[in-house]
Amino acid sequence: MEQDPNKARLDSLSKRLGEIKKSQEAETARQRSERGSSKGVATGMRIVTELLAAILGSLLIGWFLDRMLGTSPWFLLVLLFLGMGAAFRNVWKIASVREDSGQDKDEG
């Protein structure tokens, strides 16, 4: 019996398509892991920025008000604690964002 030449070509093509599909799946998995790690780094940087901006900004404003009004160190201390509270509130909001929808939990 003679083997059909088209069957051999189809088998070869099927084998190559299977190899391509496996390599594409591996590439997709690699891209997902890279995307996940870069998203984590971005979230971490945002948290650090929120903490520093709120605390340092409130310290600067408190120091300036104390110098202008001669009330040292009261405005500095009060605004420091308010800035820390605002910073931790912002970090809490960032941490409570849903992964699947990208919205805050209290929004919906």
PDB file of N, CA and C in Angstrom:
ATOM      1  N   MET A   1       0.827  -1.179   0.000  1.00  0.00           N
ATOM      2  CA  MET A   1       0.000   0.000   0.000  1.00  0.00           C
ATOM      3  C   MET A   1       0.869   1.238   0.000  1.00  0.00           C
ATOM      4  N   GLU A   2       0.468   2.179  -0.754  1.00  0.00           N
ATOM      5  CA  GLU A   2       1.214   3.411  -0.901  1.00  0.00           C
ATOM      6  C   GLU A   2       0.594   4.489  -0.009  1.00  0.00           C
ATOM      7  N   GLN A   3       1.441   5.228   0.732  1.00  0.00           N
ATOM      8  CA  GLN A   3       0.946   6.273   1.626  1.00  0.00           C
ATOM      9  C   GLN A   3       0.645   7.531   0.819  1.00  0.00           C
ATOM     10  N   ASP A   4      -0.469   8.164   1.135  1.00  0.00           N
ATOM     11  CA  ASP A   4      -0.897   9.377   0.462  1.00  0.00           C
ATOM     12  C   ASP A   4       0.098  10.505   0.780  1.00  0.00           C
ATOM     13  N   PRO A   5       0.642  11.182  -0.240  1.00  0.00           N
ATOM     14  CA  PRO A   5       1.617  12.259   0.017  1.00  0.00           C
ATOM     15  C   PRO A   5       0.982  13.435   0.762  1.00  0.00           C
ATOM     16  N   ASN A   6      -0.307  13.658   0.559  1.00  0.00           N
ATOM     17  CA  ASN A   6      -0.971  14.759   1.258  1.00  0.00           C
ATOM     18  C   ASN A   6      -1.078  14.481   2.753  1.00  0.00           C
ATOM     19  N   LYS A   7      -1.246  13.207   3.116  1.00  0.00           N
ATOM     20  CA  LYS A   7      -1.340  12.856   4.531  1.00  0.00           C
ATOM     21  C   LYS A   7      -0.023  13.153   5.235  1.00  0.00           C
ATOM     22  N   ALA A   8       1.087  12.846   4.597  1.00  0.00           N
ATOM     23  CA  ALA A   8       2.397  13.127   5.186  1.00  0.00           C
ATOM     24  C   ALA A   8       2.587  14.634   5.363  1.00  0.00           C
ATOM     25  N   ARG A   9       2.154  15.407   4.387  1.00  0.00           N
ATOM     26  CA  ARG A   9       2.272  16.867   4.483  1.00  0.00           C
ATOM     27  C   ARG A   9       1.377  17.407   5.591  1.00  0.00           C
ATOM     28  N   LEU A  10       0.168  16.840   5.705  1.00  0.00           N
ATOM     29  CA  LEU A  10      -0.750  17.283   6.758  1.00  0.00           C
ATOM     30  C   LEU A  10      -0.203  16.938   8.148  1.00  0.00           C
ATOM     31  N   ASP A  11       0.384  15.773   8.290  1.00  0.00           N
ATOM     32  CA  ASP A  11       0.970  15.389   9.567  1.00  0.00           C
ATOM     33  C   ASP A  11       2.122  16.321   9.941  1.00  0.00           C
ATOM     34  N   SER A  12       2.949  16.636   8.959  1.00  0.00           N
ATOM     35  CA  SER A  12       4.068  17.539   9.197  1.00  0.00           C
ATOM     36  C   SER A  12       3.563  18.930   9.591  1.00  0.00           C
ATOM     37  N   LEU A  13       2.559  19.395   8.891  1.00  0.00           N
ATOM     38  CA  LEU A  13       1.979  20.704   9.184  1.00  0.00           C
ATOM     39  C   LEU A  13       1.361  20.724  10.582  1.00  0.00           C
ATOM     40  N   SER A  14       0.660  19.654  10.932  1.00  0.00           N
ATOM     41  CA  SER A  14       0.037  19.554  12.247  1.00  0.00           C
ATOM     42  C   SER A  14       1.093  19.591  13.356  1.00  0.00           C
ATOM     43  N   LYS A  15       2.198  18.906  13.129  1.00  0.00           N
ATOM     44  CA  LYS A  15       3.271  18.882  14.111  1.00  0.00           C
ATOM     45  C   LYS A  15       3.874  20.273  14.279  1.00  0.00           C
ATOM     46  N   ARG A  16       4.114  20.983  13.179  1.00  0.00           N
ATOM     47  CA  ARG A  16       4.677  22.331  13.256  1.00  0.00           C
ATOM     48  C   ARG A  16       3.715  23.297  13.944  1.00  0.00           C
ATOM     49  N   LEU A  17       2.416  23.174  13.644  1.00  0.00           N
ATOM     50  CA  LEU A  17       1.428  24.033  14.294  1.00  0.00           C
ATOM     51  C   LEU A  17       1.386  23.788  15.805  1.00  0.00           C
ATOM     52  N   GLY A  18       1.507  22.545  16.209  1.00  0.00           N
ATOM     53  CA  GLY A  18       1.549  22.219  17.630  1.00  0.00           C
ATOM     54  C   GLY A  18       2.742  22.850  18.324  1.00  0.00           C
ATOM     55  N   GLU A  19       3.901  22.824  17.680  1.00  0.00           N
ATOM     56  CA  GLU A  19       5.095  23.435  18.242  1.00  0.00           C
ATOM     57  C   GLU A  19       4.941  24.941  18.350  1.00  0.00           C
ATOM     58  N   ILE A  20       4.360  25.558  17.324  1.00  0.00           N
ATOM     59  CA  ILE A  20       4.142  27.009  17.347  1.00  0.00           C
ATOM     60  C   ILE A  20       3.179  27.386  18.464  1.00  0.00           C
ATOM     61  N   LYS A  21       2.128  26.600  18.631  1.00  0.00           N
ATOM     62  CA  LYS A  21       1.140  26.878  19.670  1.00  0.00           C
ATOM     63  C   LYS A  21       1.784  26.793  21.050  1.00  0.00           C
ATOM     64  N   LYS A  22       2.632  25.779  21.276  1.00  0.00           N
ATOM     65  CA  LYS A  22       3.311  25.644  22.559  1.00  0.00           C
ATOM     66  C   LYS A  22       4.227  26.839  22.822  1.00  0.00           C
ATOM     67  N   SER A  23       4.951  27.286  21.813  1.00  0.00           N
ATOM     68  CA  SER A  23       5.859  28.418  22.020  1.00  0.00           C
ATOM     69  C   SER A  23       5.078  29.706  22.273  1.00  0.00           C
ATOM     70  N   GLN A  24       3.919  29.864  21.626  1.00  0.00           N
ATOM     71  CA  GLN A  24       3.094  31.048  21.868  1.00  0.00           C
ATOM     72  C   GLN A  24       2.515  31.032  23.279  1.00  0.00           C
ATOM     73  N   GLU A  25       2.100  29.877  23.767  1.00  0.00           N
ATOM     74  CA  GLU A  25       1.582  29.770  25.126  1.00  0.00           C
ATOM     75  C   GLU A  25       2.660  30.106  26.142  1.00  0.00           C
ATOM     76  N   ALA A  26       3.891  29.644  25.890  1.00  0.00           N
ATOM     77  CA  ALA A  26       5.000  29.951  26.794  1.00  0.00           C
ATOM     78  C   ALA A  26       5.292  31.455  26.791  1.00  0.00           C
ATOM     79  N   GLU A  27       5.244  32.068  25.632  1.00  0.00           N
ATOM     80  CA  GLU A  27       5.481  33.512  25.516  1.00  0.00           C
ATOM     81  C   GLU A  27       4.390  34.303  26.226  1.00  0.00           C
ATOM     82  N   THR A  28       3.151  33.879  26.091  1.00  0.00           N
ATOM     83  CA  THR A  28       2.028  34.548  26.756  1.00  0.00           C
ATOM     84  C   THR A  28       2.168  34.447  28.266  1.00  0.00           C
ATOM     85  N   ALA A  29       2.564  33.310  28.773  1.00  0.00           N
ATOM     86  CA  ALA A  29       2.760  33.134  30.215  1.00  0.00           C
ATOM     87  C   ALA A  29       3.889  34.028  30.718  1.00  0.00           C
ATOM     88  N   ARG A  30       4.951  34.134  29.957  1.00  0.00           N
ATOM     89  CA  ARG A  30       6.074  34.992  30.330  1.00  0.00           C
ATOM     90  C   ARG A  30       5.645  36.454  30.372  1.00  0.00           C
ATOM     91  N   GLN A  31       4.870  36.889  29.378  1.00  0.00           N
ATOM     92  CA  GLN A  31       4.401  38.273  29.344  1.00  0.00           C
ATOM     93  C   GLN A  31       3.479  38.579  30.511  1.00  0.00           C
ATOM     94  N   ARG A  32       2.625  37.622  30.885  1.00  0.00           N
ATOM     95  CA  ARG A  32       1.740  37.833  32.035  1.00  0.00           C
ATOM     96  C   ARG A  32       2.540  38.023  33.313  1.00  0.00           C
ATOM     97  N   SER A  33       3.563  37.203  33.511  1.00  0.00           N
ATOM     98  CA  SER A  33       4.351  37.325  34.736  1.00  0.00           C
ATOM     99  C   SER A  33       5.110  38.648  34.763  1.00  0.00           C
ATOM    100  N   GLU A  34       5.626  39.088  33.615  1.00  0.00           N
ATOM    101  CA  GLU A  34       6.315  40.378  33.554  1.00  0.00           C
ATOM    102  C   GLU A  34       5.347  41.518  33.835  1.00  0.00           C
ATOM    103  N   ARG A  35       4.148  41.442  33.286  1.00  0.00           N
ATOM    104  CA  ARG A  35       3.147  42.476  33.491  1.00  0.00           C
ATOM    105  C   ARG A  35       2.752  42.549  34.956  1.00  0.00           C
ATOM    106  N   GLY A  36       2.610  41.397  35.599  1.00  0.00           N
ATOM    107  CA  GLY A  36       2.251  41.360  37.011  1.00  0.00           C
ATOM    108  C   GLY A  36       3.334  41.963  37.887  1.00  0.00           C
ATOM    109  N   SER A  37       4.599  41.682  37.593  1.00  0.00           N
ATOM    110  CA  SER A  37       5.682  42.220  38.410  1.00  0.00           C
ATOM    111  C   SER A  37       5.840  43.716  38.197  1.00  0.00           C
ATOM    112  N   SER A  38       5.652  44.203  36.987  1.00  0.00           N
ATOM    113  CA  SER A  38       5.763  45.642  36.759  1.00  0.00           C
ATOM    114  C   SER A  38       4.597  46.383  37.393  1.00  0.00           C
ATOM    115  N   LYS A  39       3.436  45.748  37.458  1.00  0.00           N
ATOM    116  CA  LYS A  39       2.290  46.365  38.120  1.00  0.00           C
ATOM    117  C   LYS A  39       2.551  46.474  39.619  1.00  0.00           C
ATOM    118  N   GLY A  40       3.174  45.458  40.195  1.00  0.00           N
ATOM    119  CA  GLY A  40       3.518  45.499  41.615  1.00  0.00           C
ATOM    120  C   GLY A  40       4.527  46.593  41.924  1.00  0.00           C
ATOM    121  N   VAL A  41       5.512  46.757  41.063  1.00  0.00           N
ATOM    122  CA  VAL A  41       6.517  47.805  41.252  1.00  0.00           C
ATOM    123  C   VAL A  41       5.856  49.182  41.156  1.00  0.00           C
ATOM    124  N   ALA A  42       4.953  49.349  40.207  1.00  0.00           N
ATOM    125  CA  ALA A  42       4.264  50.625  40.046  1.00  0.00           C
ATOM    126  C   ALA A  42       3.412  50.945  41.273  1.00  0.00           C
ATOM    127  N   THR A  43       2.738  49.944  41.815  1.00  0.00           N
ATOM    128  CA  THR A  43       1.922  50.159  43.008  1.00  0.00           C
ATOM    129  C   THR A  43       2.808  50.521  44.195  1.00  0.00           C
ATOM    130  N   GLY A  44       3.921  49.853  44.334  1.00  0.00           N
ATOM    131  CA  GLY A  44       4.849  50.161  45.420  1.00  0.00           C
ATOM    132  C   GLY A  44       5.398  51.574  45.329  1.00  0.00           C
ATOM    133  N   MET A  45       5.752  51.990  44.130  1.00  0.00           N
ATOM    134  CA  MET A  45       6.247  53.350  43.935  1.00  0.00           C
ATOM    135  C   MET A  45       5.168  54.381  44.245  1.00  0.00           C
ATOM    136  N   ARG A  46       3.941  54.070  43.879  1.00  0.00           N
ATOM    137  CA  ARG A  46       2.833  54.996  44.165  1.00  0.00           C
ATOM    138  C   ARG A  46       2.619  55.124  45.673  1.00  0.00           C
ATOM    139  N   ILE A  47       2.722  54.014  46.399  1.00  0.00           N
ATOM    140  CA  ILE A  47       2.555  54.043  47.856  1.00  0.00           C
ATOM    141  C   ILE A  47       3.646  54.890  48.503  1.00  0.00           C
ATOM    142  N   VAL A  48       4.891  54.690  48.093  1.00  0.00           N
ATOM    143  CA  VAL A  48       5.999  55.466  48.648  1.00  0.00           C
ATOM    144  C   VAL A  48       5.801  56.949  48.349  1.00  0.00           C
ATOM    145  N   THR A  49       5.383  57.272  47.141  1.00  0.00           N
ATOM    146  CA  THR A  49       5.154  58.665  46.767  1.00  0.00           C
ATOM    147  C   THR A  49       4.044  59.284  47.603  1.00  0.00           C
ATOM    148  N   GLU A  50       2.966  58.554  47.811  1.00  0.00           N
ATOM    149  CA  GLU A  50       1.863  59.060  48.627  1.00  0.00           C
ATOM    150  C   GLU A  50       2.332  59.344  50.055  1.00  0.00           C
ATOM    151  N   LEU A  51       3.089  58.410  50.638  1.00  0.00           N
ATOM    152  CA  LEU A  51       3.577  58.601  52.006  1.00  0.00           C
ATOM    153  C   LEU A  51       4.487  59.817  52.112  1.00  0.00           C
ATOM    154  N   LEU A  52       5.460  59.897  51.228  1.00  0.00           N
ATOM    155  CA  LEU A  52       6.409  61.002  51.296  1.00  0.00           C
ATOM    156  C   LEU A  52       5.753  62.350  51.008  1.00  0.00           C
ATOM    157  N   ALA A  53       4.920  62.409  49.990  1.00  0.00           N
ATOM    158  CA  ALA A  53       4.304  63.682  49.611  1.00  0.00           C
ATOM    159  C   ALA A  53       3.405  64.217  50.714  1.00  0.00           C
ATOM    160  N   ALA A  54       2.572  63.383  51.281  1.00  0.00           N
ATOM    161  CA  ALA A  54       1.640  63.853  52.314  1.00  0.00           C
ATOM    162  C   ALA A  54       2.385  64.282  53.575  1.00  0.00           C
ATOM    163  N   ILE A  55       3.338  63.480  54.000  1.00  0.00           N
ATOM    164  CA  ILE A  55       4.036  63.794  55.249  1.00  0.00           C
ATOM    165  C   ILE A  55       4.961  64.987  55.071  1.00  0.00           C
ATOM    166  N   LEU A  56       5.785  64.981  54.027  1.00  0.00           N
ATOM    167  CA  LEU A  56       6.706  66.100  53.822  1.00  0.00           C
ATOM    168  C   LEU A  56       5.972  67.392  53.496  1.00  0.00           C
ATOM    169  N   GLY A  57       4.896  67.292  52.735  1.00  0.00           N
ATOM    170  CA  GLY A  57       4.108  68.489  52.424  1.00  0.00           C
ATOM    171  C   GLY A  57       3.490  69.094  53.663  1.00  0.00           C
ATOM    172  N   SER A  58       2.946  68.263  54.521  1.00  0.00           N
ATOM    173  CA  SER A  58       2.332  68.791  55.751  1.00  0.00           C
ATOM    174  C   SER A  58       3.402  69.360  56.690  1.00  0.00           C
ATOM    175  N   LEU A  59       4.566  68.728  56.747  1.00  0.00           N
ATOM    176  CA  LEU A  59       5.658  69.274  57.565  1.00  0.00           C
ATOM    177  C   LEU A  59       6.096  70.644  57.066  1.00  0.00           C
ATOM    178  N   LEU A  60       6.227  70.780  55.772  1.00  0.00           N
ATOM    179  CA  LEU A  60       6.651  72.053  55.192  1.00  0.00           C
ATOM    180  C   LEU A  60       5.631  73.153  55.464  1.00  0.00           C
ATOM    181  N   ILE A  61       4.365  72.856  55.276  1.00  0.00           N
ATOM    182  CA  ILE A  61       3.324  73.850  55.522  1.00  0.00           C
ATOM    183  C   ILE A  61       3.271  74.204  57.007  1.00  0.00           C
ATOM    184  N   GLY A  62       3.372  73.217  57.899  1.00  0.00           N
ATOM    185  CA  GLY A  62       3.377  73.479  59.340  1.00  0.00           C
ATOM    186  C   GLY A  62       4.557  74.323  59.764  1.00  0.00           C
ATOM    187  N   TRP A  63       5.733  74.023  59.246  1.00  0.00           N
ATOM    188  CA  TRP A  63       6.924  74.804  59.571  1.00  0.00           C
ATOM    189  C   TRP A  63       6.763  76.250  59.102  1.00  0.00           C
ATOM    190  N   PHE A  64       6.236  76.422  57.882  1.00  0.00           N
ATOM    191  CA  PHE A  64       6.038  77.766  57.333  1.00  0.00           C
ATOM    192  C   PHE A  64       5.033  78.549  58.178  1.00  0.00           C
ATOM    193  N   LEU A  65       3.920  77.931  58.555  1.00  0.00           N
ATOM    194  CA  LEU A  65       2.921  78.624  59.371  1.00  0.00           C
ATOM    195  C   LEU A  65       3.491  78.986  60.749  1.00  0.00           C
ATOM    196  N   ASP A  66       4.266  78.084  61.349  1.00  0.00           N
ATOM    197  CA  ASP A  66       4.889  78.383  62.635  1.00  0.00           C
ATOM    198  C   ASP A  66       5.845  79.559  62.533  1.00  0.00           C
ATOM    199  N   ARG A  67       6.615  79.632  61.481  1.00  0.00           N
ATOM    200  CA  ARG A  67       7.552  80.748  61.294  1.00  0.00           C
ATOM    201  C   ARG A  67       6.806  82.066  61.086  1.00  0.00           C
ATOM    202  N   MET A  68       5.719  82.016  60.334  1.00  0.00           N
ATOM    203  CA  MET A  68       4.973  83.249  60.037  1.00  0.00           C
ATOM    204  C   MET A  68       4.171  83.732  61.252  1.00  0.00           C
ATOM    205  N   LEU A  69       3.619  82.798  62.027  1.00  0.00           N
ATOM    206  CA  LEU A  69       2.733  83.174  63.127  1.00  0.00           C
ATOM    207  C   LEU A  69       3.411  83.115  64.495  1.00  0.00           C
ATOM    208  N   GLY A  70       4.610  82.591  64.571  1.00  0.00           N
ATOM    209  CA  GLY A  70       5.330  82.514  65.835  1.00  0.00           C
ATOM    210  C   GLY A  70       4.713  81.524  66.815  1.00  0.00           C
ATOM    211  N   THR A  71       4.172  80.446  66.316  1.00  0.00           N
ATOM    212  CA  THR A  71       3.501  79.461  67.180  1.00  0.00           C
ATOM    213  C   THR A  71       4.279  78.159  67.294  1.00  0.00           C
ATOM    214  N   SER A  72       5.561  78.208  67.079  1.00  0.00           N
ATOM    215  CA  SER A  72       6.385  76.995  67.023  1.00  0.00           C
ATOM    216  C   SER A  72       6.204  76.134  68.259  1.00  0.00           C
ATOM    217  N   PRO A  73       6.063  74.869  68.181  1.00  0.00           N
ATOM    218  CA  PRO A  73       5.991  73.896  67.096  1.00  0.00           C
ATOM    219  C   PRO A  73       4.573  73.398  66.834  1.00  0.00           C
ATOM    220  N   TRP A  74       3.544  74.155  67.196  1.00  0.00           N
ATOM    221  CA  TRP A  74       2.183  73.644  67.198  1.00  0.00           C
ATOM    222  C   TRP A  74       1.643  73.317  65.819  1.00  0.00           C
ATOM    223  N   PHE A  75       1.759  74.223  64.876  1.00  0.00           N
ATOM    224  CA  PHE A  75       1.255  73.917  63.529  1.00  0.00           C
ATOM    225  C   PHE A  75       2.039  72.769  62.906  1.00  0.00           C
ATOM    226  N   LEU A  76       3.346  72.733  63.168  1.00  0.00           N
ATOM    227  CA  LEU A  76       4.169  71.658  62.624  1.00  0.00           C
ATOM    228  C   LEU A  76       3.682  70.302  63.134  1.00  0.00           C
ATOM    229  N   LEU A  77       3.418  70.202  64.434  1.00  0.00           N
ATOM    230  CA  LEU A  77       2.975  68.923  65.005  1.00  0.00           C
ATOM    231  C   LEU A  77       1.576  68.549  64.531  1.00  0.00           C
ATOM    232  N   VAL A  78       0.666  69.513  64.550  1.00  0.00           N
ATOM    233  CA  VAL A  78      -0.707  69.223  64.140  1.00  0.00           C
ATOM    234  C   VAL A  78      -0.753  68.789  62.679  1.00  0.00           C
ATOM    235  N   LEU A  79      -0.081  69.536  61.824  1.00  0.00           N
ATOM    236  CA  LEU A  79      -0.098  69.181  60.406  1.00  0.00           C
ATOM    237  C   LEU A  79       0.687  67.908  60.118  1.00  0.00           C
ATOM    238  N   LEU A  80       1.698  67.606  60.929  1.00  0.00           N
ATOM    239  CA  LEU A  80       2.406  66.336  60.770  1.00  0.00           C
ATOM    240  C   LEU A  80       1.449  65.172  60.993  1.00  0.00           C
ATOM    241  N   PHE A  81       0.671  65.230  62.061  1.00  0.00           N
ATOM    242  CA  PHE A  81      -0.266  64.139  62.333  1.00  0.00           C
ATOM    243  C   PHE A  81      -1.389  64.084  61.295  1.00  0.00           C
ATOM    244  N   LEU A  82      -1.861  65.246  60.851  1.00  0.00           N
ATOM    245  CA  LEU A  82      -2.877  65.249  59.788  1.00  0.00           C
ATOM    246  C   LEU A  82      -2.308  64.679  58.487  1.00  0.00           C
ATOM    247  N   GLY A  83      -1.060  65.026  58.171  1.00  0.00           N
ATOM    248  CA  GLY A  83      -0.416  64.502  56.970  1.00  0.00           C
ATOM    249  C   GLY A  83      -0.206  63.005  57.045  1.00  0.00           C
ATOM    250  N   MET A  84       0.168  62.509  58.232  1.00  0.00           N
ATOM    251  CA  MET A  84       0.332  61.067  58.401  1.00  0.00           C
ATOM    252  C   MET A  84      -1.002  60.359  58.235  1.00  0.00           C
ATOM    253  N   GLY A  85      -2.051  60.929  58.788  1.00  0.00           N
ATOM    254  CA  GLY A  85      -3.381  60.337  58.636  1.00  0.00           C
ATOM    255  C   GLY A  85      -3.815  60.302  57.181  1.00  0.00           C
ATOM    256  N   ALA A  86      -3.575  61.400  56.469  1.00  0.00           N
ATOM    257  CA  ALA A  86      -3.935  61.451  55.051  1.00  0.00           C
ATOM    258  C   ALA A  86      -3.115  60.447  54.247  1.00  0.00           C
ATOM    259  N   ALA A  87      -1.830  60.326  54.582  1.00  0.00           N
ATOM    260  CA  ALA A  87      -0.967  59.385  53.861  1.00  0.00           C
ATOM    261  C   ALA A  87      -1.433  57.947  54.065  1.00  0.00           C
ATOM    262  N   PHE A  88      -1.737  57.581  55.318  1.00  0.00           N
ATOM    263  CA  PHE A  88      -2.186  56.213  55.576  1.00  0.00           C
ATOM    264  C   PHE A  88      -3.555  55.952  54.969  1.00  0.00           C
ATOM    265  N   ARG A  89      -4.414  56.959  54.927  1.00  0.00           N
ATOM    266  CA  ARG A  89      -5.720  56.803  54.271  1.00  0.00           C
ATOM    267  C   ARG A  89      -5.530  56.544  52.771  1.00  0.00           C
ATOM    268  N   ASN A  90      -4.633  57.301  52.140  1.00  0.00           N
ATOM    269  CA  ASN A  90      -4.373  57.106  50.705  1.00  0.00           C
ATOM    270  C   ASN A  90      -3.771  55.727  50.432  1.00  0.00           C
ATOM    271  N   VAL A  91      -2.873  55.277  51.295  1.00  0.00           N
ATOM    272  CA  VAL A  91      -2.278  53.948  51.124  1.00  0.00           C
ATOM    273  C   VAL A  91      -3.354  52.881  51.286  1.00  0.00           C
ATOM    274  N   TRP A  92      -4.250  53.067  52.239  1.00  0.00           N
ATOM    275  CA  TRP A  92      -5.348  52.117  52.441  1.00  0.00           C
ATOM    276  C   TRP A  92      -6.223  52.041  51.191  1.00  0.00           C
ATOM    277  N   LYS A  93      -6.512  53.184  50.579  1.00  0.00           N
ATOM    278  CA  LYS A  93      -7.327  53.199  49.361  1.00  0.00           C
ATOM    279  C   LYS A  93      -6.609  52.490  48.209  1.00  0.00           C
ATOM    280  N   ILE A  94      -5.310  52.701  48.096  1.00  0.00           N
ATOM    281  CA  ILE A  94      -4.547  52.036  47.041  1.00  0.00           C
ATOM    282  C   ILE A  94      -4.559  50.528  47.260  1.00  0.00           C
ATOM    283  N   ALA A  95      -4.394  50.111  48.509  1.00  0.00           N
ATOM    284  CA  ALA A  95      -4.323  48.680  48.818  1.00  0.00           C
ATOM    285  C   ALA A  95      -5.672  47.995  48.681  1.00  0.00           C
ATOM    286  N   SER A  96      -6.760  48.746  48.764  1.00  0.00           N
ATOM    287  CA  SER A  96      -8.084  48.125  48.712  1.00  0.00           C
ATOM    288  C   SER A  96      -8.681  48.101  47.309  1.00  0.00           C
ATOM    289  N   VAL A  97      -7.904  48.460  46.300  1.00  0.00           N
ATOM    290  CA  VAL A  97      -8.384  48.414  44.919  1.00  0.00           C
ATOM    291  C   VAL A  97      -8.530  46.964  44.490  1.00  0.00           C
ATOM    292  N   ARG A  98      -9.643  46.645  43.875  1.00  0.00           N
ATOM    293  CA  ARG A  98      -9.871  45.277  43.385  1.00  0.00           C
ATOM    294  C   ARG A  98      -8.973  44.988  42.198  1.00  0.00           C
ATOM    295  N   GLU A  99      -8.447  43.784  42.166  1.00  0.00           N
ATOM    296  CA  GLU A  99      -7.592  43.376  41.054  1.00  0.00           C
ATOM    297  C   GLU A  99      -8.369  43.211  39.758  1.00  0.00           C
ATOM    298  N   ASP A 100      -9.597  42.670  39.848  1.00  0.00           N
ATOM    299  CA  ASP A 100     -10.331  42.325  38.638  1.00  0.00           C
ATOM    300  C   ASP A 100     -10.964  43.527  37.959  1.00  0.00           C
ATOM    301  N   SER A 101     -11.455  44.520  38.723  1.00  0.00           N
ATOM    302  CA  SER A 101     -12.161  45.614  38.094  1.00  0.00           C
ATOM    303  C   SER A 101     -11.395  46.923  38.077  1.00  0.00           C
ATOM    304  N   GLY A 102     -10.414  47.064  38.967  1.00  0.00           N
ATOM    305  CA  GLY A 102      -9.653  48.286  39.011  1.00  0.00           C
ATOM    306  C   GLY A 102     -10.380  49.417  39.712  1.00  0.00           C
ATOM    307  N   GLN A 103     -11.434  49.118  40.486  1.00  0.00           N
ATOM    308  CA  GLN A 103     -12.174  50.132  41.213  1.00  0.00           C
ATOM    309  C   GLN A 103     -12.010  49.908  42.704  1.00  0.00           C
ATOM    310  N   ASP A 104     -12.262  50.978  43.472  1.00  0.00           N
ATOM    311  CA  ASP A 104     -12.229  50.854  44.923  1.00  0.00           C
ATOM    312  C   ASP A 104     -13.383  49.988  45.389  1.00  0.00           C
ATOM    313  N   LYS A 105     -13.205  49.314  46.501  1.00  0.00           N
ATOM    314  CA  LYS A 105     -14.267  48.447  47.024  1.00  0.00           C
ATOM    315  C   LYS A 105     -15.494  49.236  47.427  1.00  0.00           C
ATOM    316  N   ASP A 106     -15.279  50.472  47.943  1.00  0.00           N
ATOM    317  CA  ASP A 106     -16.435  51.229  48.390  1.00  0.00           C
ATOM    318  C   ASP A 106     -17.136  51.941  47.233  1.00  0.00           C
ATOM    319  N   GLU A 107     -16.596  51.877  46.026  1.00  0.00           N
ATOM    320  CA  GLU A 107     -17.269  52.478  44.872  1.00  0.00           C
ATOM    321  C   GLU A 107     -18.249  51.534  44.222  1.00  0.00           C
ATOM    322  N   GLY A 108     -18.139  50.295  44.497  1.00  0.00           N
ATOM    323  CA  GLY A 108     -19.122  49.513  43.810  1.00  0.00           C
ATOM    324  C   GLY A 108     -19.008  48.096  43.814  1.00  0.00           C
TER     325      GLY A 108
END
